[in-house]
Coordinates of C-alpha atoms and ligand atoms in Angstrom, one line a residue:
Chain A
X1 CA 0.0 0.0 0.0
X2 CA 1.4 3.4 -0.9
X3 CA 0.7 6.4 1.3
X4 CA -1.6 8.6 -0.4
X5 CA -2.0 11.7 1.6
X6 CA 1.4 13.3 1.5
X7 CA 0.6 15.6 -1.4
X8 CA -0.3 19.1 -0.5
X9 CA -3.6 20.1 -2.0
X10 CA -3.9 23.2 -4.0
X11 CA -5.0 26.4 -2.4
X12 CA -8.7 26.7 -2.2
X13 CA -9.2 23.0 -2.4
X14 CA -12.4 21.4 -0.9
X15 CA -12.0 21.5 2.9
X16 CA -12.9 17.8 2.9
X17 CA -9.6 17.1 1.1
X18 CA -7.6 17.8 4.3
X19 CA -7.4 15.5 7.2
X20 CA -8.6 16.8 10.6
X21 CA -6.0 19.3 11.8
X22 CA -4.8 19.0 15.4
X23 CA -5.5 21.8 17.8
X24 CA -2.5 21.8 20.2
X25 CA -3.1 23.2 23.7
X26 CA -0.7 24.2 26.5
X27 CA 0.0 20.6 27.4
X28 CA 0.1 18.9 23.9
X29 CA 2.1 21.6 22.0
X30 CA 5.5 20.0 22.7
X31 CA 4.3 16.8 21.1
X32 CA 3.7 18.6 17.8
X33 CA 6.8 20.8 18.1
X34 CA 8.9 17.6 18.4
X35 CA 7.3 16.1 15.4
X36 CA 8.0 19.2 13.4
X37 CA 11.7 18.6 14.2
X38 CA 11.5 14.9 13.2
X39 CA 11.4 13.5 16.7
X40 CA 8.7 11.4 18.4
X41 CA 8.4 12.6 22.0
X42 CA 6.0 11.5 24.7
X43 CA 5.0 13.0 28.0
X44 CA 6.9 11.5 31.0
X45 CA 7.0 12.2 34.7
X46 CA 10.4 13.7 35.8
X47 CA 10.0 12.2 39.3
X48 CA 8.8 8.6 38.8
X49 CA 9.4 8.0 35.1
X50 CA 5.8 7.1 34.2
X51 CA 4.9 7.8 30.6
X52 CA 1.6 9.5 30.2
X53 CA -0.7 9.5 27.1
X54 CA -2.7 11.6 26.7
X55 CA -0.2 14.0 28.2
X56 CA -0.8 15.7 31.5
X57 CA 0.7 18.8 33.2
X58 CA 1.4 16.8 36.4
X59 CA 1.9 13.1 36.8
X60 CA -1.3 11.2 37.7
X61 CA 0.6 8.8 39.9
X62 CA 2.9 11.1 41.9
X63 CA 1.8 14.6 40.8
X64 CA 5.4 15.3 39.7
X65 CA 6.3 17.7 36.9
X66 CA 6.3 16.2 33.4
X67 CA 8.2 16.9 30.2
X68 CA 8.2 15.5 26.7
X69 CA 11.0 13.0 26.2
X70 CA 12.1 11.3 23.0
X71 CA 11.1 7.7 22.5
X72 CA 12.8 5.1 20.3
X73 CA 9.9 5.1 17.8
X74 CA 9.7 1.4 17.9
X75 CA 6.8 -0.8 19.0
X76 CA 4.3 -3.4 18.1
X77 CA 0.8 -3.3 16.6
X78 CA -1.6 -3.9 19.6
X79 CA -4.7 -3.9 17.3
X80 CA -5.7 -2.4 14.0
X81 CA -8.5 -1.7 11.6
X82 CA -8.8 -1.5 7.9
X83 CA -10.9 1.6 7.1
X84 CA -13.0 1.0 4.0
X85 CA -15.8 3.5 4.3
X86 CA -15.3 7.2 3.4
X87 CA -15.8 8.7 6.9
X88 CA -13.2 11.2 7.9
X89 CA -12.2 14.3 5.9
X90 CA -8.9 13.9 4.0
X91 CA -9.6 10.1 3.8
X92 CA -12.4 10.0 1.4
X93 CA -10.4 8.6 -1.5
X94 CA -7.7 6.0 -1.8
X95 CA -9.5 3.6 0.5
X96 CA -8.8 1.4 2.3
X97 CA -6.2 2.5 4.8
X98 CA -4.9 0.9 8.0
X99 CA -4.9 2.5 11.5
X100 CA -3.3 0.8 14.4
X101 CA -2.8 1.3 18.1
X102 CA 0.9 1.0 18.3
X103 CA 2.2 -0.1 21.7
X104 CA 5.5 1.7 22.2
X105 CA 8.5 -0.2 23.6
X106 CA 9.0 2.3 26.4
X107 CA 6.1 1.1 28.6
X108 CA 3.5 -1.6 28.5
X109 CA 0.1 -0.1 27.5
X110 CA 1.6 3.1 26.2
X111 CA -0.1 3.4 22.8
X112 CA -0.4 5.8 19.9
X113 CA -3.0 5.7 17.2
X114 CA -1.3 5.9 13.8
X115 CA -1.5 4.9 10.2
X116 CA 0.5 1.9 9.1
X117 CA 2.3 2.2 5.8
X118 CA 4.4 0.1 3.5
X119 CA 2.4 -3.1 3.9
X120 CA -0.7 -4.7 2.2
X121 CA -3.6 -4.2 4.6
X122 CA -4.3 -7.9 4.4
X123 CA -0.9 -8.6 5.8
X124 CA -1.1 -6.6 9.0
X125 CA -1.3 -8.6 12.2
X126 CA -1.5 -7.9 15.9
X127 CA 2.1 -8.1 17.2
X128 CA 3.7 -6.8 14.0
X129 CA 6.9 -4.9 14.8
X130 CA 6.9 -1.3 13.5
X131 CA 9.0 1.8 13.5
X132 CA 7.9 5.5 13.3
X133 CA 8.7 7.7 10.3
X134 CA 7.7 11.2 9.8
X135 CA 5.4 12.7 7.1
X136 CA 3.8 16.1 6.5
X137 CA 0.1 16.2 7.3
X138 CA -1.7 17.6 4.3
X139 CA -2.4 21.2 5.1
X140 CA 1.2 21.9 5.7
X141 CA 1.2 23.0 9.3
X142 CA 1.9 19.7 11.1
X143 CA 4.1 16.6 10.9
X144 CA 2.7 13.3 12.0
X145 CA 4.4 10.0 12.8
X146 CA 3.2 7.0 10.8
X147 CA 4.6 3.5 11.3
X148 CA 6.2 1.0 8.9
X149 CA 6.9 -2.7 9.5
X150 CA 10.5 -3.0 10.7
X151 CA 11.5 -5.9 8.4
X152 CA 9.2 -5.0 5.6
X153 CA 6.1 -7.0 4.7
Chain B
X1 CA -31.3 6.5 54.4
X2 CA -31.7 3.4 52.3
X3 CA -28.7 2.4 50.3
X4 CA -30.8 0.7 47.7
X5 CA -32.6 2.1 44.6
X6 CA -35.4 -0.3 45.3
X7 CA -37.7 2.4 46.6
X8 CA -37.9 3.9 43.1
X9 CA -39.9 2.7 40.1
X10 CA -40.5 3.4 36.5
X11 CA -44.2 4.1 36.0
X12 CA -44.5 5.6 32.6
X13 CA -42.9 5.2 29.2
X14 CA -43.3 7.3 26.0
X15 CA -41.6 7.8 22.7
X16 CA -41.8 9.5 19.3
X17 CA -41.8 7.6 16.0
X18 CA -38.3 6.3 15.1
X19 CA -37.5 7.4 11.6
X20 CA -34.4 7.9 9.5
X21 CA -35.0 11.6 9.0
X22 CA -37.8 13.3 10.9
X23 CA -37.4 16.9 9.8
X24 CA -38.3 17.7 13.4
X25 CA -36.5 19.6 16.2
X26 CA -35.2 17.8 19.2
X27 CA -37.6 19.9 21.3
X28 CA -40.6 18.7 19.4
X29 CA -39.7 15.0 19.6
X30 CA -38.6 15.1 23.3
X31 CA -41.9 16.9 24.2
X32 CA -43.9 14.3 22.4
X33 CA -42.1 11.4 24.2
X34 CA -42.5 13.2 27.6
X35 CA -46.2 13.8 27.0
X36 CA -46.7 10.2 26.1
X37 CA -44.8 8.9 29.1
X38 CA -47.0 11.0 31.4
X39 CA -50.2 10.0 29.7
X40 CA -49.1 6.4 30.0
X41 CA -49.1 6.6 33.8
X42 CA -52.0 8.9 34.2
X43 CA -50.0 11.9 35.4
X44 CA -50.0 15.4 34.1
X45 CA -47.5 18.2 33.8
X46 CA -48.7 19.5 37.1
X47 CA -47.4 16.3 38.8
X48 CA -43.8 16.7 37.4
X49 CA -41.2 18.5 39.5
X50 CA -38.0 16.8 38.1
X51 CA -36.5 16.5 34.6
X52 CA -33.2 15.2 33.3
X53 CA -31.6 14.1 30.1
X54 CA -28.1 13.1 28.8
X55 CA -26.7 14.4 25.6
X56 CA -23.6 15.3 23.7
X57 CA -24.6 18.9 23.5
X58 CA -27.1 18.1 20.7
X59 CA -30.4 18.3 22.5
X60 CA -33.1 20.6 23.8
X61 CA -32.5 20.9 27.6
X62 CA -34.6 19.6 30.5
X63 CA -36.0 23.0 31.4
X64 CA -37.0 23.7 27.8
X65 CA -38.7 20.4 27.3
X66 CA -40.5 20.7 30.7
X67 CA -41.7 24.1 29.7
X68 CA -42.9 22.9 26.3
X69 CA -45.2 20.3 27.9
X70 CA -46.7 22.7 30.4
X71 CA -44.6 22.2 33.5
X72 CA -44.6 25.6 35.3
X73 CA -41.6 25.1 37.7
X74 CA -39.0 22.4 38.1
X75 CA -37.5 21.7 41.6
X76 CA -34.8 19.5 40.1
X77 CA -33.3 19.8 36.6
X78 CA -30.1 18.1 35.5
X79 CA -28.5 18.0 32.1
X80 CA -25.8 15.3 31.8
X81 CA -23.0 15.5 29.3
X82 CA -22.5 12.0 27.9
X83 CA -23.6 9.2 25.6
X84 CA -24.3 5.5 26.1
X85 CA -21.8 5.5 28.9
X86 CA -23.9 7.8 31.1
X87 CA -27.4 6.3 30.7
X88 CA -27.3 4.3 33.9
X89 CA -26.0 7.2 36.0
X90 CA -28.8 9.4 34.6
X91 CA -31.6 7.0 35.3
X92 CA -30.1 6.0 38.7
X93 CA -29.6 9.7 39.4
X94 CA -33.3 10.4 38.8
X95 CA -34.1 7.5 41.2
X96 CA -31.8 9.0 43.8
X97 CA -33.4 12.4 43.4
X98 CA -36.8 10.7 44.2
X99 CA -35.4 8.7 47.1
X100 CA -33.8 11.7 48.7
X101 CA -36.8 13.9 48.4
X102 CA -35.3 16.3 45.8
X103 CA -38.1 15.5 43.4
X104 CA -41.3 13.5 43.4
X105 CA -41.9 12.7 39.7
X106 CA -38.9 12.8 37.3
X107 CA -39.0 12.6 33.5
X108 CA -35.8 11.1 32.0
X109 CA -35.4 11.5 28.2
X110 CA -33.0 11.3 25.3
X111 CA -33.7 12.6 21.9
X112 CA -31.7 12.4 18.7
X113 CA -32.2 14.6 15.6
X114 CA -30.7 14.3 12.2
X115 CA -27.9 16.6 13.1
X116 CA -26.4 13.9 15.3
X117 CA -24.8 11.0 13.4
X118 CA -21.9 9.6 15.3
X119 CA -20.7 7.3 12.6
X120 CA -19.6 10.2 10.3
X121 CA -17.1 13.0 10.9
X122 CA -17.2 15.1 7.7
X123 CA -17.5 18.3 9.7
X124 CA -14.5 17.5 11.9
X125 CA -11.9 19.6 10.2
X126 CA -10.1 20.3 13.5
X127 CA -9.7 18.1 16.6
X128 CA -8.6 19.0 20.1
X129 CA -8.3 17.0 23.3
X130 CA -7.2 13.4 22.9
X131 CA -8.7 13.3 19.4
X132 CA -5.8 15.4 18.2
X133 CA -3.6 12.4 18.3
X134 CA -6.0 10.1 16.3
X135 CA -7.9 12.4 14.0
X136 CA -5.0 13.3 11.7
X137 CA -4.7 9.6 11.0
X138 CA -8.3 9.3 9.9
X139 CA -9.3 7.6 13.2
X140 CA -12.1 9.6 14.8
X141 CA -15.5 7.8 15.1
X142 CA -17.0 5.0 17.3
X143 CA -17.2 2.3 14.6
X144 CA -13.5 2.6 14.2
X145 CA -12.8 2.5 17.9
X146 CA -14.9 -0.6 18.6
X147 CA -13.6 -2.4 15.5
X148 CA -10.2 -1.9 17.0
X149 CA -11.5 -3.6 20.2
X150 CA -13.1 -6.4 18.1
X151 CA -9.9 -7.1 16.3
X152 CA -8.0 -7.6 19.5
X153 CA -10.7 -10.0 20.8
X154 CA -10.4 -12.0 17.5
X155 CA -6.6 -12.1 18.0
X156 CA -6.8 -13.2 21.7
X157 CA -9.9 -15.5 21.7
X158 CA -10.4 -16.6 18.1
X159 CA -13.8 -15.0 17.7
X160 CA -15.0 -14.8 14.1
X161 CA -17.1 -12.8 11.7
X162 CA -19.7 -15.6 12.0
X163 CA -19.9 -15.0 15.7
X164 CA -20.6 -11.3 15.2
X165 CA -23.1 -12.3 12.5
X166 CA -25.0 -14.6 14.9
X167 CA -25.6 -11.5 17.1
X168 CA -26.8 -9.3 14.1
X169 CA -29.0 -12.1 12.8
X170 CA -30.6 -12.8 16.1
X171 CA -31.4 -9.2 16.9
X172 CA -32.9 -8.6 13.5
X173 CA -35.0 -11.7 14.0
X174 CA -36.4 -10.1 17.1
X175 CA -37.1 -6.8 15.4
X176 CA -39.3 -8.6 12.9
X177 CA -42.0 -8.7 15.7
X178 CA -41.5 -5.1 16.7
X179 CA -43.6 -2.6 14.7
X180 CA -41.7 0.3 16.1
X181 CA -38.3 -1.0 14.8
X182 CA -36.8 0.7 11.7
X183 CA -35.2 -2.5 10.3
X184 CA -37.6 -5.4 10.3
X185 CA -36.6 -7.5 7.3
X186 CA -35.0 -10.7 8.4
X187 CA -31.3 -11.2 7.5
X188 CA -29.3 -14.4 7.2
X189 CA -25.7 -15.0 8.1
X190 CA -24.9 -14.8 4.3
X191 CA -26.6 -11.4 4.2
X192 CA -24.4 -10.4 7.1
X193 CA -21.2 -11.7 5.5
X194 CA -22.0 -10.0 2.2
X195 CA -22.7 -6.6 3.8
X196 CA -20.1 -4.1 2.9
X197 CA -17.0 -3.3 5.0
X198 CA -17.2 -0.2 7.1
X199 CA -14.2 -0.4 9.4
X200 CA -12.8 -3.9 9.1
X201 CA -13.5 -6.2 11.0
X202 CA -16.9 -4.3 11.1
X203 CA -19.4 -4.7 8.3
X204 CA -22.5 -2.6 7.8
X205 CA -24.6 -5.1 9.8
X206 CA -22.3 -4.7 12.8
X207 CA -23.3 -1.1 13.2
X208 CA -26.4 0.3 14.9
X209 CA -29.0 2.1 12.9
X210 CA -28.7 5.8 13.5
X211 CA -32.2 7.5 13.5
X212 CA -34.2 10.4 14.7
X213 CA -36.5 9.9 17.7
X214 CA -37.1 10.4 21.4
X215 CA -37.7 8.2 24.4
X216 CA -38.9 9.3 27.9
X217 CA -39.5 7.4 31.1
X218 CA -41.1 8.6 34.3
X219 CA -39.5 7.7 37.6
X220 CA -41.2 8.1 41.0
X221 CA -41.4 6.4 44.4
X222 CA -42.6 2.9 44.9
X223 CA -45.3 4.3 47.2
X224 CA -46.7 6.6 44.6
X225 CA -46.3 3.9 41.9
X226 CA -48.7 1.7 43.7
X227 CA -51.6 4.2 42.9
X228 CA -50.8 4.4 39.2
X229 CA -52.3 2.3 36.4
X230 CA -49.4 0.0 35.4
X231 CA -47.6 -2.6 37.3
X232 CA -44.6 -0.7 38.7
X233 CA -41.1 -1.7 37.4
X234 CA -38.7 -1.3 40.3
X235 CA -35.0 -0.5 40.2
X236 CA -33.2 -3.3 41.9
X237 CA -29.7 -1.8 41.7
X238 CA -27.2 0.0 39.4
X239 CA -23.5 0.2 38.9
X240 CA -21.0 2.0 36.8
X241 CA -17.3 1.9 36.0
X242 CA -15.2 4.7 34.5
X243 CA -11.5 4.0 33.8
X244 CA -8.7 5.6 31.8
X245 CA -10.6 8.9 31.5
X246 CA -12.7 7.2 28.8
X247 CA -9.7 6.8 26.5
X248 CA -10.5 4.1 24.0
X249 CA -6.8 4.1 23.0
X250 CA -5.3 3.6 26.5
X251 CA -7.9 1.3 28.0
X252 CA -5.8 -1.7 29.2
X253 CA -7.6 -4.7 27.6
X254 CA -9.5 -4.2 24.3
X255 CA -10.9 -7.7 24.4
X256 CA -13.3 -6.5 27.2
X257 CA -15.1 -3.4 28.3
X258 CA -16.2 -1.4 31.3
X259 CA -18.5 -4.3 32.1
X260 CA -15.4 -6.2 33.4
X261 CA -15.6 -3.9 36.5
X262 CA -19.3 -2.9 36.4
X263 CA -20.6 -6.5 36.4
X264 CA -19.2 -7.7 39.7
X265 CA -20.3 -4.4 41.3
X266 CA -23.8 -4.8 40.0
X267 CA -24.2 -8.5 40.9
X268 CA -22.8 -7.7 44.4
X269 CA -25.2 -4.8 44.9
X270 CA -28.3 -6.7 43.7
X271 CA -27.5 -10.2 45.0
X272 CA -28.4 -11.4 41.5
X273 CA -26.4 -13.4 38.9
X274 CA -26.8 -13.9 35.2
X275 CA -29.1 -17.0 35.6
X276 CA -31.6 -14.8 37.4
X277 CA -32.0 -12.5 34.4
X278 CA -35.0 -13.1 32.0
X279 CA -34.5 -10.2 29.6
X280 CA -31.1 -8.6 28.8
X281 CA -31.2 -5.3 26.9
X282 CA -27.5 -5.2 26.0
X283 CA -26.2 -1.9 24.8
X284 CA -25.4 -2.7 21.1
X285 CA -24.0 0.3 19.3
X286 CA -22.1 -2.5 17.6
X287 CA -22.4 -6.3 17.6
X288 CA -19.1 -6.5 19.3
X289 CA -20.3 -4.4 22.2
X290 CA -22.8 -7.2 22.9
X291 CA -20.1 -9.8 22.6
X292 CA -17.7 -8.2 25.0
X293 CA -20.2 -7.1 27.6
X294 CA -22.2 -10.4 27.5
X295 CA -19.0 -12.2 28.4
X296 CA -18.1 -9.6 31.1
X297 CA -21.5 -9.9 32.7
X298 CA -20.9 -13.6 33.0
X299 CA -23.5 -15.1 30.7
X300 CA -20.8 -17.2 29.0
X301 CA -17.0 -17.5 28.9
X302 CA -14.6 -15.5 26.7
X303 CA -15.0 -16.6 23.0
X304 CA -18.2 -18.5 23.5
X305 CA -20.8 -15.8 22.5
X306 CA -21.1 -17.0 18.9
X307 CA -21.9 -20.6 20.0
X308 CA -24.3 -19.2 22.7
X309 CA -26.3 -17.3 20.1
X310 CA -26.2 -20.1 17.5
X311 CA -27.6 -22.5 20.0
X312 CA -30.7 -20.3 20.6
X313 CA -29.7 -19.5 24.1
X314 CA -30.2 -15.7 23.6
X315 CA -33.7 -15.9 22.3
X316 CA -37.2 -17.2 23.3
X317 CA -37.0 -20.6 24.9
X318 CA -33.3 -20.1 25.7
X319 CA -31.4 -18.9 28.8
X320 CA -32.1 -15.1 28.4
X321 CA -33.7 -13.1 25.7
X322 CA -31.2 -10.6 24.4
X323 CA -32.7 -7.4 23.0
X324 CA -36.3 -8.6 22.2
X325 CA -37.0 -5.2 20.5
X326 CA -34.1 -5.7 18.1
X327 CA -31.8 -3.3 20.0
X328 CA -29.9 -0.3 18.6
X329 CA -28.9 -2.5 15.7
X330 CA -32.4 -3.0 14.4
X331 CA -35.0 -1.1 16.4
X332 CA -32.8 2.0 16.1
X333 CA -30.3 4.1 18.0
X334 CA -31.9 6.2 20.7
X335 CA -28.6 6.1 22.6
X336 CA -29.8 3.2 24.8
X337 CA -32.8 4.8 26.4
X338 CA -35.0 2.7 24.2
X339 CA -33.5 -0.3 26.0
X340 CA -35.2 1.0 29.2
X341 CA -38.5 1.4 27.4
X342 CA -38.3 -2.2 26.2
X343 CA -37.3 -3.5 29.7
X344 CA -40.3 -1.8 31.2
X345 CA -42.7 -3.1 28.5
X346 CA -41.5 -6.6 29.0
X347 CA -41.7 -6.5 32.8
X348 CA -45.2 -5.2 32.6
X349 CA -46.2 -8.1 30.4
X350 CA -47.2 -5.6 27.7
X351 CA -44.8 -6.5 24.9
X352 CA -47.4 -8.3 22.7
X353 CA -46.1 -10.6 20.1
X354 CA -42.6 -10.4 21.5
X355 CA -43.5 -10.8 25.1
X356 CA -40.9 -12.8 27.1
X357 CA -43.1 -15.2 29.0
X358 CA -43.0 -14.7 32.7
X359 CA -40.3 -12.0 32.6
X360 CA -39.6 -10.7 36.1
X361 CA -36.0 -9.3 35.9
X362 CA -34.3 -7.3 33.1
X363 CA -30.7 -6.3 32.9
X364 CA -30.1 -3.0 31.0
X365 CA -26.6 -2.1 30.1
X366 CA -25.2 1.1 28.7
X367 CA -21.9 2.1 27.2
X368 CA -18.9 0.7 25.5
X369 CA -15.2 0.7 26.0
X370 CA -13.7 2.1 29.2
X371 CA -16.9 3.5 30.7
X372 CA -20.4 2.5 31.2
X373 CA -23.0 1.1 33.5
X374 CA -25.9 -1.3 34.0
X375 CA -29.0 -1.6 36.1
X376 CA -31.5 -4.3 36.9
X377 CA -35.3 -3.8 36.9
X378 CA -37.6 -6.2 38.6
X379 CA -41.4 -6.7 39.0
X380 CA -40.9 -7.0 42.8
X381 CA -39.2 -4.3 44.9
X382 CA -35.8 -5.2 46.1
Ligands
ZN1 ZN1 5.2 10.4 38.6

C-alpha cells in the first residue's frame, strides 16, 4: 500500500480534502513541536518516570512535573482496523487504509494511534513490529508519525 | 437513608416515532415522548417536578422540554453530558433524586435529531483534546474505535465474523416482531457476511441504525407507583465503571469493556447473577459491544458468545432473551434509552407478540469501551 495523503492540496481545495487538523493546547504543544523537528516525544514524569498518554501537566501517579522525552519510535501493533468507508475528511479517497494502536516499547500499555504504511492491509497482524517515520500532514502545518513494518512485509 | 434504589420505580414510558429523517426539532420530539410517558401513567405536567436528560450537546435541555409540555416550575433539573456510557448514571440519578426527596416525579429523556450522526465525521476539520492524536490519521469515530476492540478480541480469543453475524441475525429476527423498529426485514448469516465493510472487522450489519427519535420514562417512588395504572417496574440496583478517562486508545484490555468492572459491582449490589435475568437489553452500538459485555456480565466464557447465540440460548426458549426489541442494531439508535423502554414493557407483560413469557427481571446495560454502567429492573421491589 502506498501512502496517499502526502501531497499538498492546491490552495482553495475542498476543505474535505484535508485530514482533521490537530489543535494543540498548552500541554500537547510540545508533542507537535517535536514532530516538526522529526522527533517522536511522549510525556513523561520527571520524578517517577511514568509515561503519560494523553499528556498531563502533572503526573497522575505522583503529581510530579512532566516533560516531553524522545522515544525510540519502535513498538508493536496492539490492534488495527482497515478503514473502507469514506468517513473522515482527507480520507475520502484512496481507501482502504490501516490505522493501528501502536504499543511503544518504552512502557506496557503506552499506545499511539497511527496509520500503518508500507504493507498490504491484508498482511497486517497484531504483534507486528513497526518503527515510526515522519510525514507532513496535508495542510502543511503539522508533521505526523506513521509506522512502517521493521522488516518489511 | 436506604442504600438501595429499590424504593424507586419506572411508572410511565413514551416515545416519538423512530425514523431515518424526521425533519423535526429535538424539542418537538422530546416533548412528544415526555407527554406520552406522562399520559401512559395517568400523570400530568402539574405532577412533574424533576426533569433530566443526557446528551452530547445536541439536545433541547430539560427546562425547555418541561416548559414545552406545560410544567410551570422544576424543583430538580439536571442535564448530563455523555452518551451511552452515562445512561445508567442518569436513570439512577433520577431515582436517587426521588429517594432523597429532591423531586417526586422525574421525567428522563433522550432525543436524537438528524444533526447527530456519530458514525460520520465530515464536519470534523479540527480536533482538540485526545482526538488530536488520532484524528489526523483518519481515526475519529466510534465504529473505528470498537472495530479496534473487536480485532484484539479476535486475536486473543479466536472469535469470528460468523460470531458477530450470529448476534446481528438474532437481533434482526427479534425486530421482525416489533412494529416500532426501523429495520424489520430478516437477514441471514450470508446477508451479514455479504454486507459491505465499514471499518474492518466491522461490516454494515455490525453497526447500529442511527435514526431520529425520542424516548422518555417517568420515575417516582414505589409508594406513589402503587396508585398508578401500570404494574410498577422497580429499580433493583445499578453500577457504573469509569476508567482511563474514557480513552479508547489507552484502556488496558481491548478484548473486554467497562463491564469487566461494572458486572461484579452490579451482581454484588443486587445479589443477583446472570441466571436470574430473564431479559437482557444489552447496549449494542455494535455487535461486538454485545459480545464483550455479554462475556463480562458472565453469561458465558470468553470466546463463546457465537456458540451461545447459534444454540438459541439468547432468544425465546433459551437462557435469556437478548434485545427482544431488536436493539440499537435493528429497532434503532436512541442512545440506549429505548432499552429502558423495552425492559419496562417486558416486565409489565405488555410486549405483545414479542413478550418474554413470565419476565420478572431485566438487565439493561449502557456504554462501550472504558466507561459504562448497568442496572437491573424487577417486577418485585428489592
Ligand atoms: Zn510520577
